[in-house]
Coordinates of C-alpha atoms in Angstrom, one line a residue:
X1 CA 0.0 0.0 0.0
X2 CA 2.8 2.8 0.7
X3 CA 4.7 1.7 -2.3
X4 CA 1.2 2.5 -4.0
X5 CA 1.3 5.9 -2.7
X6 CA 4.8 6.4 -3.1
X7 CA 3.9 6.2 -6.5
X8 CA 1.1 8.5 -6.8
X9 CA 2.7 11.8 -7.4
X10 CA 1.0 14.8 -5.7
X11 CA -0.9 16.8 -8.2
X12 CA -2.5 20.5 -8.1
X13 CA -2.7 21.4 -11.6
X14 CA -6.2 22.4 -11.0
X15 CA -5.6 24.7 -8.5
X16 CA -2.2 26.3 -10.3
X17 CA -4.2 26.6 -13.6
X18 CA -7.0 28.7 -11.6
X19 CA -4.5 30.9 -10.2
X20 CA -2.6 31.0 -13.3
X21 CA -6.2 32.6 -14.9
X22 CA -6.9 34.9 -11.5
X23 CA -2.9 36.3 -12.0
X24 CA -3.0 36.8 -15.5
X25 CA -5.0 40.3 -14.9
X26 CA -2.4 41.4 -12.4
X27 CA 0.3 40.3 -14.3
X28 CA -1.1 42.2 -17.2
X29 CA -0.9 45.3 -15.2
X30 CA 2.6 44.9 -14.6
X31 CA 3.9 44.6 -18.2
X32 CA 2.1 47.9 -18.9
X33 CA 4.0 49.5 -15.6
X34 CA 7.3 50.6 -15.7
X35 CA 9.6 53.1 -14.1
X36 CA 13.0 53.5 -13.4
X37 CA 14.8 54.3 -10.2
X38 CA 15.0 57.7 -10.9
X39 CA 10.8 57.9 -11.7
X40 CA 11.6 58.5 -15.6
X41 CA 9.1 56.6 -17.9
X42 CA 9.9 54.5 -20.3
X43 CA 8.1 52.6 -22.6
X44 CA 7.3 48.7 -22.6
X45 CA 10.2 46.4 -23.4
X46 CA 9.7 44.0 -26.7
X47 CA 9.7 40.6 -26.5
X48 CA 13.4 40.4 -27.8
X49 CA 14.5 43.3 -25.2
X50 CA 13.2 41.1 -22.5
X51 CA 15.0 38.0 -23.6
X52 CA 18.3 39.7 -23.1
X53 CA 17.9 40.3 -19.4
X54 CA 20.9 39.3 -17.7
X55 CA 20.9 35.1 -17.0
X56 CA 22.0 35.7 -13.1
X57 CA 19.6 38.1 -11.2
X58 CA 22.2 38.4 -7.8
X59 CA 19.1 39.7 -5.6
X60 CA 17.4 38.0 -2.4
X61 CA 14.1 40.1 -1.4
X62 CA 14.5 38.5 2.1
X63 CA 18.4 40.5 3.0
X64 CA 18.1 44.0 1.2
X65 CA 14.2 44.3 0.6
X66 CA 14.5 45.6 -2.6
X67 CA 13.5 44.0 -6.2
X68 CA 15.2 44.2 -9.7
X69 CA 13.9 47.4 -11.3
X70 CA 13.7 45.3 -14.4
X71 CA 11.7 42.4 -12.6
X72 CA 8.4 42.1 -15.1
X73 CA 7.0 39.3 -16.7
X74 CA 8.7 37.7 -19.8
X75 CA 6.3 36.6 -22.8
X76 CA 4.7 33.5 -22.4
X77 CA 6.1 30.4 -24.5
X78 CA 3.8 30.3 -26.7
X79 CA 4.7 33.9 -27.9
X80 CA 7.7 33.5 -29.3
X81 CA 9.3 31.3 -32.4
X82 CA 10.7 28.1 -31.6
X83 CA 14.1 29.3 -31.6
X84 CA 14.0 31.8 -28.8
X85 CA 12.1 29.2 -26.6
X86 CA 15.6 27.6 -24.9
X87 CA 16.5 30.9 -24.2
X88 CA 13.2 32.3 -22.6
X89 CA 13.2 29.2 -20.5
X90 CA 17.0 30.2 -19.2
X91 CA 15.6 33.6 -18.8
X92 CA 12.8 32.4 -16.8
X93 CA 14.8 30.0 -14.9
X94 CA 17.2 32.6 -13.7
X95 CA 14.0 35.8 -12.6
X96 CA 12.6 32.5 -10.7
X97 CA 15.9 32.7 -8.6
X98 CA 15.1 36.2 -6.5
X99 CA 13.4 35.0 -3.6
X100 CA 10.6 36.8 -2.0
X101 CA 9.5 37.4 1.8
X102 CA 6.6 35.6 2.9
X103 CA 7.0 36.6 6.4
X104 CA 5.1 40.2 5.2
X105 CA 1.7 39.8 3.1
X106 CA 1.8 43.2 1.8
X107 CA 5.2 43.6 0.6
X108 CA 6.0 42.8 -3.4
X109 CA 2.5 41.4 -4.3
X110 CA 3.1 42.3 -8.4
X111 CA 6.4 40.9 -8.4
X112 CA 5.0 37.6 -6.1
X113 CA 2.2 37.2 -8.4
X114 CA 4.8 37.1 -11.8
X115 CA 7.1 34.7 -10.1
X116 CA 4.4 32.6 -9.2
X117 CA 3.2 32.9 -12.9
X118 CA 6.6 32.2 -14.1
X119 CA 7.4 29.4 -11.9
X120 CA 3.8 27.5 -13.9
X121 CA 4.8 28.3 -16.8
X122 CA 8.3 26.3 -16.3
X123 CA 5.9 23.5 -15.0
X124 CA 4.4 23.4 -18.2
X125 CA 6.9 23.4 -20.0
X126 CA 9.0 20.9 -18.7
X127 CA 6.0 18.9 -18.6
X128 CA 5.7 19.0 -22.8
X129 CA 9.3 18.9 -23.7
X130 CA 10.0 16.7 -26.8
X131 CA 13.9 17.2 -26.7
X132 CA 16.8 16.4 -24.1
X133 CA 17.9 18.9 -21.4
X134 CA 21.2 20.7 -22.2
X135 CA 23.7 20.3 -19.5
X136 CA 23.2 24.5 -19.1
X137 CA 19.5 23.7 -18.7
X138 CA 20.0 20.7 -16.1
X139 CA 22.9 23.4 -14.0
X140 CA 20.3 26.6 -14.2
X141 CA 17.2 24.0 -13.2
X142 CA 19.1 22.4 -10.4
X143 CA 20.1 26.1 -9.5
X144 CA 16.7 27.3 -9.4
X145 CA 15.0 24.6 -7.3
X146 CA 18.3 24.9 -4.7
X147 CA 17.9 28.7 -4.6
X148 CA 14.2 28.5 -3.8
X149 CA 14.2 25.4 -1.2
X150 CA 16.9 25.2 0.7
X151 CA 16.5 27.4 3.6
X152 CA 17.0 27.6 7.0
X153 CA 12.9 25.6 8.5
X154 CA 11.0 27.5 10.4
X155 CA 10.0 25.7 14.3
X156 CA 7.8 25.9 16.9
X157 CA 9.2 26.1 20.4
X158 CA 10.0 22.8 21.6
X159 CA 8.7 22.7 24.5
X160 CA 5.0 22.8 23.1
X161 CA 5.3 19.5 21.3
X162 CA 7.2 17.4 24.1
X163 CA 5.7 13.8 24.3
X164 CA 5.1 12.9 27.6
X165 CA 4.8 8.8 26.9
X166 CA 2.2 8.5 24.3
X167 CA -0.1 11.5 24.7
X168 CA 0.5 13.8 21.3
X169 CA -1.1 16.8 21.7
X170 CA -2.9 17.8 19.6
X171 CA -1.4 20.5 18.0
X172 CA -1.7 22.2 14.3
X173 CA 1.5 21.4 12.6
X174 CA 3.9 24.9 11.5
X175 CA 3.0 25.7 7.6
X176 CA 4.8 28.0 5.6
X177 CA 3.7 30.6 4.5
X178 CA 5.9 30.4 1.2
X179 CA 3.8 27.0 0.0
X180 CA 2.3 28.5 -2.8
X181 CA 5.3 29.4 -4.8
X182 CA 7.3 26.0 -3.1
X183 CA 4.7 23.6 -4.2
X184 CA 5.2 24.7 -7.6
X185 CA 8.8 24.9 -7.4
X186 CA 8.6 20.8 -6.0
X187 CA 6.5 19.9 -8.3
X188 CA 9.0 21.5 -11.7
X189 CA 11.9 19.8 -9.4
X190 CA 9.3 16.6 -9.7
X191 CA 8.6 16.9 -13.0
X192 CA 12.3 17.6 -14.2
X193 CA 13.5 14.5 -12.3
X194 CA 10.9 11.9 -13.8
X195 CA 10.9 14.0 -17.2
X196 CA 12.0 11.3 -20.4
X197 CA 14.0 14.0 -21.2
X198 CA 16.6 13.8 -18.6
X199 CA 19.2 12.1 -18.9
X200 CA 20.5 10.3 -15.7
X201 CA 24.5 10.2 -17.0
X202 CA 24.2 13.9 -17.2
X203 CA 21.8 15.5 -14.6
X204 CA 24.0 13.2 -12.0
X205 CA 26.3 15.7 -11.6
X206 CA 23.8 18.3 -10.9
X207 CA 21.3 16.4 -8.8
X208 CA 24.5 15.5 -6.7
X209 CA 25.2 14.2 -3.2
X210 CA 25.3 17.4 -2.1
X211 CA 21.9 18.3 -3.8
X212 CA 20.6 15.5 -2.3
X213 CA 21.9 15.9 1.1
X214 CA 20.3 18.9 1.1
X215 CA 16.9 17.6 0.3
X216 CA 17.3 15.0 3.0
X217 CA 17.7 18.0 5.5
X218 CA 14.5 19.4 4.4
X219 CA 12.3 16.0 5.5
X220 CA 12.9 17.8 9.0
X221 CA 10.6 20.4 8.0
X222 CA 7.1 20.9 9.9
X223 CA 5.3 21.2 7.1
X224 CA 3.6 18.0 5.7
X225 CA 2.5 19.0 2.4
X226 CA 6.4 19.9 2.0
X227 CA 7.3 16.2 3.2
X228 CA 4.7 14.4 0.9
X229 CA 6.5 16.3 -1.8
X230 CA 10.0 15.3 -0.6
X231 CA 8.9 11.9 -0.1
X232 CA 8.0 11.9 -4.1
X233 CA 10.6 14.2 -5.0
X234 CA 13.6 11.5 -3.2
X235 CA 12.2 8.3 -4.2
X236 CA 12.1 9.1 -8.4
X237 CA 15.6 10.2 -7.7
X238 CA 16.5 6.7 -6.2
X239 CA 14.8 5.1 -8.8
X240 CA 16.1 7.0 -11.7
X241 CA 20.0 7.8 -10.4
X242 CA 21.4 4.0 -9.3
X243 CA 24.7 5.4 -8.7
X244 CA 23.4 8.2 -5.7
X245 CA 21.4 4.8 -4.3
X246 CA 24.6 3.4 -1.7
X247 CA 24.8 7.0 -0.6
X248 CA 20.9 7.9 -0.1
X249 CA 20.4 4.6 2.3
X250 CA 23.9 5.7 4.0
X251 CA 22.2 9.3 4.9
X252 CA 18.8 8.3 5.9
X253 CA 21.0 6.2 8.1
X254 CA 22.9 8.8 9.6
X255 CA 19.6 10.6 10.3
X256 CA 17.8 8.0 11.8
X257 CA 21.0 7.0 14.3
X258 CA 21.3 10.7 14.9
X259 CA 17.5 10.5 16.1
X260 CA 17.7 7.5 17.7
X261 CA 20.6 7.8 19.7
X262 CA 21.0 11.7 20.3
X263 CA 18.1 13.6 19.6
X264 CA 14.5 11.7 19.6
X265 CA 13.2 14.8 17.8
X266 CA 12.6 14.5 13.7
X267 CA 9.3 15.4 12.2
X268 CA 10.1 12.9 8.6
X269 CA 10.6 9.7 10.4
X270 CA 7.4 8.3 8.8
X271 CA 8.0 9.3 5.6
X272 CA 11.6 8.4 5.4
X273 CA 10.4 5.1 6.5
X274 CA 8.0 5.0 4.1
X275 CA 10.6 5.1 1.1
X276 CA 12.5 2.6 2.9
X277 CA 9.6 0.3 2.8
X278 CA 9.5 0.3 -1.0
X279 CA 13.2 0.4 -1.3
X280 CA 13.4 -2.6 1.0
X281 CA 10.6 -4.2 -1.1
X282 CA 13.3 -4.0 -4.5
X283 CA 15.9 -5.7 -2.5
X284 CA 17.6 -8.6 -4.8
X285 CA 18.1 -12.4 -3.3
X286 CA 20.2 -13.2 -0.8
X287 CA 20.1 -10.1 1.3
X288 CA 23.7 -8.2 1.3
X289 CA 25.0 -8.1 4.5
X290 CA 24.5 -4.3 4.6
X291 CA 20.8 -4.9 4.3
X292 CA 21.0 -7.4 7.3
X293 CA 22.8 -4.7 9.6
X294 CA 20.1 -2.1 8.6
X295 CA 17.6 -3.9 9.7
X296 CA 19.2 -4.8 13.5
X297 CA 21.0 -1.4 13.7
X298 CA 18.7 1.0 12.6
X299 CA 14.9 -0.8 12.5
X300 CA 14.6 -2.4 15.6
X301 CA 15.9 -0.2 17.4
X302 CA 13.8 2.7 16.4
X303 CA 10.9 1.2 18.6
X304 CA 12.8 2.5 21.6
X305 CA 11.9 6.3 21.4
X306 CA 9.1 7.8 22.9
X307 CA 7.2 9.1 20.0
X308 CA 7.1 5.3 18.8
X309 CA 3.6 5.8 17.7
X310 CA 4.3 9.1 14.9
X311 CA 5.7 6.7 12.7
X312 CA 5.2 2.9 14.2
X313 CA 2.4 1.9 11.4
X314 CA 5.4 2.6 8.8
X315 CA 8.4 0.7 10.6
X316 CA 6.2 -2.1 10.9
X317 CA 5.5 -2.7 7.2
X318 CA 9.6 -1.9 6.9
X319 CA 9.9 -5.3 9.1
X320 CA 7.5 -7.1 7.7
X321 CA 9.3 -6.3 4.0
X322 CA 12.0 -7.7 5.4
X323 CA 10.5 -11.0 6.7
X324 CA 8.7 -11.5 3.4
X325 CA 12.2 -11.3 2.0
X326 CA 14.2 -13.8 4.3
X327 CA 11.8 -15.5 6.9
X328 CA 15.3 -16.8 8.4
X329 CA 14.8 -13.1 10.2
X330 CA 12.2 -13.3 12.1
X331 CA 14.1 -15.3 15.1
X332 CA 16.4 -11.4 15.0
X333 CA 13.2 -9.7 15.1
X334 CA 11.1 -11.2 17.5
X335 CA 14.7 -11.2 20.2
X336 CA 15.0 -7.6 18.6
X337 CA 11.2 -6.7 20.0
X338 CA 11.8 -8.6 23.2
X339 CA 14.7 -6.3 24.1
X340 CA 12.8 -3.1 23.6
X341 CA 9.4 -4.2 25.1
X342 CA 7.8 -1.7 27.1
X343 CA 8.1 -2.0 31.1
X344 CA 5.4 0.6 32.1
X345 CA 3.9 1.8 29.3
X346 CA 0.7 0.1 28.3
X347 CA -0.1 1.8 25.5
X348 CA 3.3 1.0 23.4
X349 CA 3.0 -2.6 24.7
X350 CA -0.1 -2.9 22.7
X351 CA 1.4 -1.6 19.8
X352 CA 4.1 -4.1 20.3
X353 CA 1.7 -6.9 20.5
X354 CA 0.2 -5.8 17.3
X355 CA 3.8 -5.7 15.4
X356 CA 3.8 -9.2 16.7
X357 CA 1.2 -10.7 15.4
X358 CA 2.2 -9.2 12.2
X359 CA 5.8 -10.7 12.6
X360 CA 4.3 -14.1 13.8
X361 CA 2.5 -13.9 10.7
X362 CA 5.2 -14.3 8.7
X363 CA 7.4 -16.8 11.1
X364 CA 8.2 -20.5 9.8
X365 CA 8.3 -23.1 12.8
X366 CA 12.3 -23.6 12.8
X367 CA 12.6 -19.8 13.4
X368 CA 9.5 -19.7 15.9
X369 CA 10.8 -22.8 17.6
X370 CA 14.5 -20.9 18.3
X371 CA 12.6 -17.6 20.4
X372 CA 9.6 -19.6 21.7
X373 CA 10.2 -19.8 25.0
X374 CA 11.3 -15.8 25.7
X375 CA 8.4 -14.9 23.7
X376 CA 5.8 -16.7 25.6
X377 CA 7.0 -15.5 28.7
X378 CA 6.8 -12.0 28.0
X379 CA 3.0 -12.9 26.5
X380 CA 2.3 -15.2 29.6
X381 CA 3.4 -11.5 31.3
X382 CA 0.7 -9.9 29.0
X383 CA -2.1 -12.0 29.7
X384 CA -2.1 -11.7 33.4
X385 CA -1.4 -7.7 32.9
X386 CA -3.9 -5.6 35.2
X387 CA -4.2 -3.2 32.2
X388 CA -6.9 -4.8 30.2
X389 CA -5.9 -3.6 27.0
X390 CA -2.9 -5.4 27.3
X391 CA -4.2 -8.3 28.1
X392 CA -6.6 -8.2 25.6
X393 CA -4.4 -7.6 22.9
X394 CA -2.3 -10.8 23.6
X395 CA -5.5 -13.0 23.9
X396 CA -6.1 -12.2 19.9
X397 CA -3.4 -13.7 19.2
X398 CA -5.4 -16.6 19.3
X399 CA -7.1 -15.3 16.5
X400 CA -4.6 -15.9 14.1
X401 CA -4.7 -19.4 12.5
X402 CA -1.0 -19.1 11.5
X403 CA -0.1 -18.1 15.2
X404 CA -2.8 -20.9 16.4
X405 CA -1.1 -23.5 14.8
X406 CA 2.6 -22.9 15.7
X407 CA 1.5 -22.7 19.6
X408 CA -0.2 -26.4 19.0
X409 CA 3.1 -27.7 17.0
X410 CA 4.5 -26.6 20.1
X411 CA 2.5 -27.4 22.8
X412 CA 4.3 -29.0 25.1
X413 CA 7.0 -26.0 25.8
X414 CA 4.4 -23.4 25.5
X415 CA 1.3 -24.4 27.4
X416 CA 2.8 -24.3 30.5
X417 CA 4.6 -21.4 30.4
X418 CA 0.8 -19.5 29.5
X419 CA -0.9 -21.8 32.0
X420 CA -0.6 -19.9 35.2
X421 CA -1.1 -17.0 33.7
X422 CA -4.5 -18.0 32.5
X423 CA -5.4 -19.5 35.6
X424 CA -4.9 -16.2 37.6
X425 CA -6.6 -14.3 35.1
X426 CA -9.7 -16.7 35.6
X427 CA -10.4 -16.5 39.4
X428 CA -9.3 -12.9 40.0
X429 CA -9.2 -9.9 37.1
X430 CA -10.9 -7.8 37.1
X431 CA -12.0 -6.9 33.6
X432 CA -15.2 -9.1 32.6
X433 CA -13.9 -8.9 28.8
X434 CA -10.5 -10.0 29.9
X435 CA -12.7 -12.6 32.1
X436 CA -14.3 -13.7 29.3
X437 CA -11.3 -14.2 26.5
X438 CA -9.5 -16.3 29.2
X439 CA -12.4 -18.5 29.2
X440 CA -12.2 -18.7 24.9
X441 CA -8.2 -19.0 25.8
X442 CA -8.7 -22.1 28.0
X443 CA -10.6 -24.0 26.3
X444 CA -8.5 -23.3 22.8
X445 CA -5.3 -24.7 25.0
X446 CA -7.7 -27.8 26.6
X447 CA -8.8 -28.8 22.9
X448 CA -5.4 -28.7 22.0
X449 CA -4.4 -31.4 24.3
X450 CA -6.4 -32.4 27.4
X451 CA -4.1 -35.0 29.5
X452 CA -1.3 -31.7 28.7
X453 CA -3.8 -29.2 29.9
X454 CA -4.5 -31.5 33.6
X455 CA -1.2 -31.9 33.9
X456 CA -0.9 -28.5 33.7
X457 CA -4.0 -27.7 36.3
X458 CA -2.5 -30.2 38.7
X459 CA 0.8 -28.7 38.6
X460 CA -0.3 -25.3 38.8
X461 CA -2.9 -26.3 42.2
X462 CA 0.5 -28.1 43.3
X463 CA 2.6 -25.2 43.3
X464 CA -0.3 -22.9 44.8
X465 CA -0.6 -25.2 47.8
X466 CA 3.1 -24.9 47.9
X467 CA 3.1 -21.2 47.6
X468 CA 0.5 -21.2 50.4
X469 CA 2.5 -23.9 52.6
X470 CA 5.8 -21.4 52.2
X471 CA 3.4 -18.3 52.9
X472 CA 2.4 -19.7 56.1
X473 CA 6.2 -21.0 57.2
X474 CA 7.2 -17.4 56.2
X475 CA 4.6 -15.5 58.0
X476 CA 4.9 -18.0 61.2
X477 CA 8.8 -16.8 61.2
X478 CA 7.5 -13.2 61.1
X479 CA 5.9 -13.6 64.2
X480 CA 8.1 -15.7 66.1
X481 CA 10.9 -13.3 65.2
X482 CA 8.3 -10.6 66.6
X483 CA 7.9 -12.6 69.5
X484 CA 11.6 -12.7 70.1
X485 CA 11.7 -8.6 69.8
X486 CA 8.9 -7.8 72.3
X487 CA 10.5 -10.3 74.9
X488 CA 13.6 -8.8 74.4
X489 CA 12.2 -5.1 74.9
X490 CA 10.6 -5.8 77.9
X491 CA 13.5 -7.1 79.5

């Protein structure tokens, strides 16, 4: 399923084509004004005077707050011969490259609107192009979209989002207020990359590993209509450029141990995992050995942060991809899960009992045989849990056929470990659903095998009286020890 969306691209054209109608007036009444520093009139530059503006416009809105005096709308594509077309789009490329402040609504509107005009009229071309890029068009594109994204993010105070176990508040994520014009700018970037007309052999040195590193920085951004974009945006890039590939999984590596092991704070977790998942899904047979370490040095141990459950749906299907690919793994991940599992906090154990069942799920006997016996005891700890979620949770197990099956292959080892367990549960929980699945629970385990399951009874009455008998010797020793104390105080 997140392959599937991985795949579908995110599209406004709709909206862009409205606003490219609602702008057009505005941008009308920009070519018809011009005036120089000085105030002097001057009359309306041609089409050819236009396309000999300077290629590099030097100016960023957001330092000196000031605009190009020549900063006006360049004819439209379909204005000009053929000929002049690979030079408007240069042009256009480069007046897309003065960056506007979107911290003040008032300031620049004209020149806002034009760029944003511009900027759709690059998305439509790339869109139709029916020749290759040039290697100046692939270093003034990769300039553009660098120019316009890479920024310092904008954050909320930390101390507003901390996550105190599992409760999220819930609070309305930053947006910037310079989407408009970056949505169209990701979505050329997104066109360019997945274009026919780019050729991988020469837009590799643009779209670089410094390019890229870049981009990966950005997945930190608040924003979540920017991540969905980056998501798209990284993946065609992996897909199209195999020789970036070694170095993409390397970074996303280096972010996630940076997270896991220093920080704890990243807002693209999910969707980083996300392309993972379908990356892991293209893996060839056998699994390198890199592959391998991935999964026991970066996956499992993401399930030890607190904010487990902003991206747990995702690093599950990245587990399960693996398991799918080598079922050998599952022995890793089950010890892997074990080692992590939650002490006191009932709401991520029953997340881990879900990823379980999805694990079991995918478990052959000789790999469930070899983590059995650890497993059940931290389920037999489930099932007698005084949270009744919990204990819930690990009573559907029993739900599963698969997972039904290997615990009656393996009866024997398993049956009583869960027995005393279920027997507690029976005479003293409190939860009358809990109540009632151990009922379902016993009688699943007695159909199994009786003789085990009475063996089992007597053994567990056996130890009670025992438990009893060494209550009673304990508490007797209490008192005579008391005894001892009160003689000795009144003497």
């Amino acid at each position: 399923m997140i392959k599937n969306l991985l795949n579908k691209l995110p599209r406004k054209q709709a909206k862009i084509v409205e606003n490219r109608d609602e702008g057009s007036s505005a941008v009308s009444r920009n070519n018809s004004r011009s005036a120089n520093s000085n105030g002097t009139s001057h009359s309306v530059l041609n089409h050819r005077d236009k396309l000999n503006y300077p290629l590099n416009i030097k100016i960023n809105v957001n330092r000196n707050n000031t605009v190009p005096v020549s900063f006006e709308a360049l004819p439209s594509f379909k204005d000009v011969p053929n000929a002049e077309k690979q030079i408007l789009f240069l042009r256009k490329l480069s007046m897309c490259c003065v960056v506007f402040d979107f911290g003040d609504h008032t300031k620049n509107l004209n020149e806002k609107e034009i760029k944003r005009q511009t900027l759709v009229e690059l998305v439509d071309y790339i869109s139709s192009a029916n020749s290759k890029f040039t290697e100046t068009d692939m270093q003034e594109i990769v300039k553009m979209a660098s120019v316009n994204l890479f920024r310092t993010l904008s954050t909320q105070p930390r101390e507003n989002k901390v996550i105190n176990g599992f409760d999220l508040e819930e609070e309305e994520p930053l947006m910037d207020p310079a989407w408009p014009q970056l949505q169209i700018v990701y979505e050329f970037l997104l066109r360019f990359i997945t274009s026919p007309e780019t050729d991988a052999k020469l837009a590799k040195c643009y779209v670089d590993h410094s390019f890229v590193s870049k981009l990966l920085d950005l997945f930190d951004s608040e924003d979540p209509r920017e991540r969905e974009y980056l998501k798209s945006v990284l993946h065609r890039i992996y897909g199209k450029f195999m020789v970036h590939r070694p170095f993409i999984r390397k970074s996303i590596n280096n972010i996630f141990y940076r997270f896991i092991f220093e920080t704890e704070k990243h807002n693209g977790i999910a969707e980083l995992l996300e392309i993972l998942g379908s990356i892991i899904n293209g893996f060839a047979l056998p699994l390198k050995e890199e592959h391998k370490l991935f999964l026991v040095r970066v996956l499992i141990p993401l399930h030890r942060p607190k904010c487990l459950p902003l991206y747990h749906q995702q690093l599950t299907y990245s587990i399960t991809q693996f398991l799918e690919k080598d079922c050998k793994l599952a022995d890793t991940v089950i010890r892997g899960l074990l080692k992590y599992w939650p002490i006191t906090n009932s709401s991520k154990e029953v997340m881990f009992l879900g990823e379980l069942e999805e694990v079991l799920e995918a478990t052959q006997p000789p790999e469930f045989q070899r983590c059995m016996v650890p497993l059940f005891r931290q389920i037999a700890r489930c099932l007698s849990s005084s949270h009744f979620q919990v204990a819930e949770r690990a009573m559907f197990l029993w739900n599963n056929s698969h997972i039904e099956n290997l615990m009656k292959q393996n009866r024997n080892v398993i049956v009583p470990i869960i027995f005393p367990s279920l027997e507690k549960n029976s005479r003293s929980h409190w939860n009358q659903a809990v109540l009632s699945l151990t009922v379902n629970v016993r009688k699943i385990l007695s159909d199994f095998d009786p003789e085990l399951f009475e063996e089992c009874l007597l053994k567990f009455q056996e130890d009670e009286a025992q438990e009893e008998e060494t209550k009673k010797k304990r508490e007797a020793i209490w008192r005579r020890l008391e005894d001892i104390a009160t003689m000795k105080v009144r003497k």
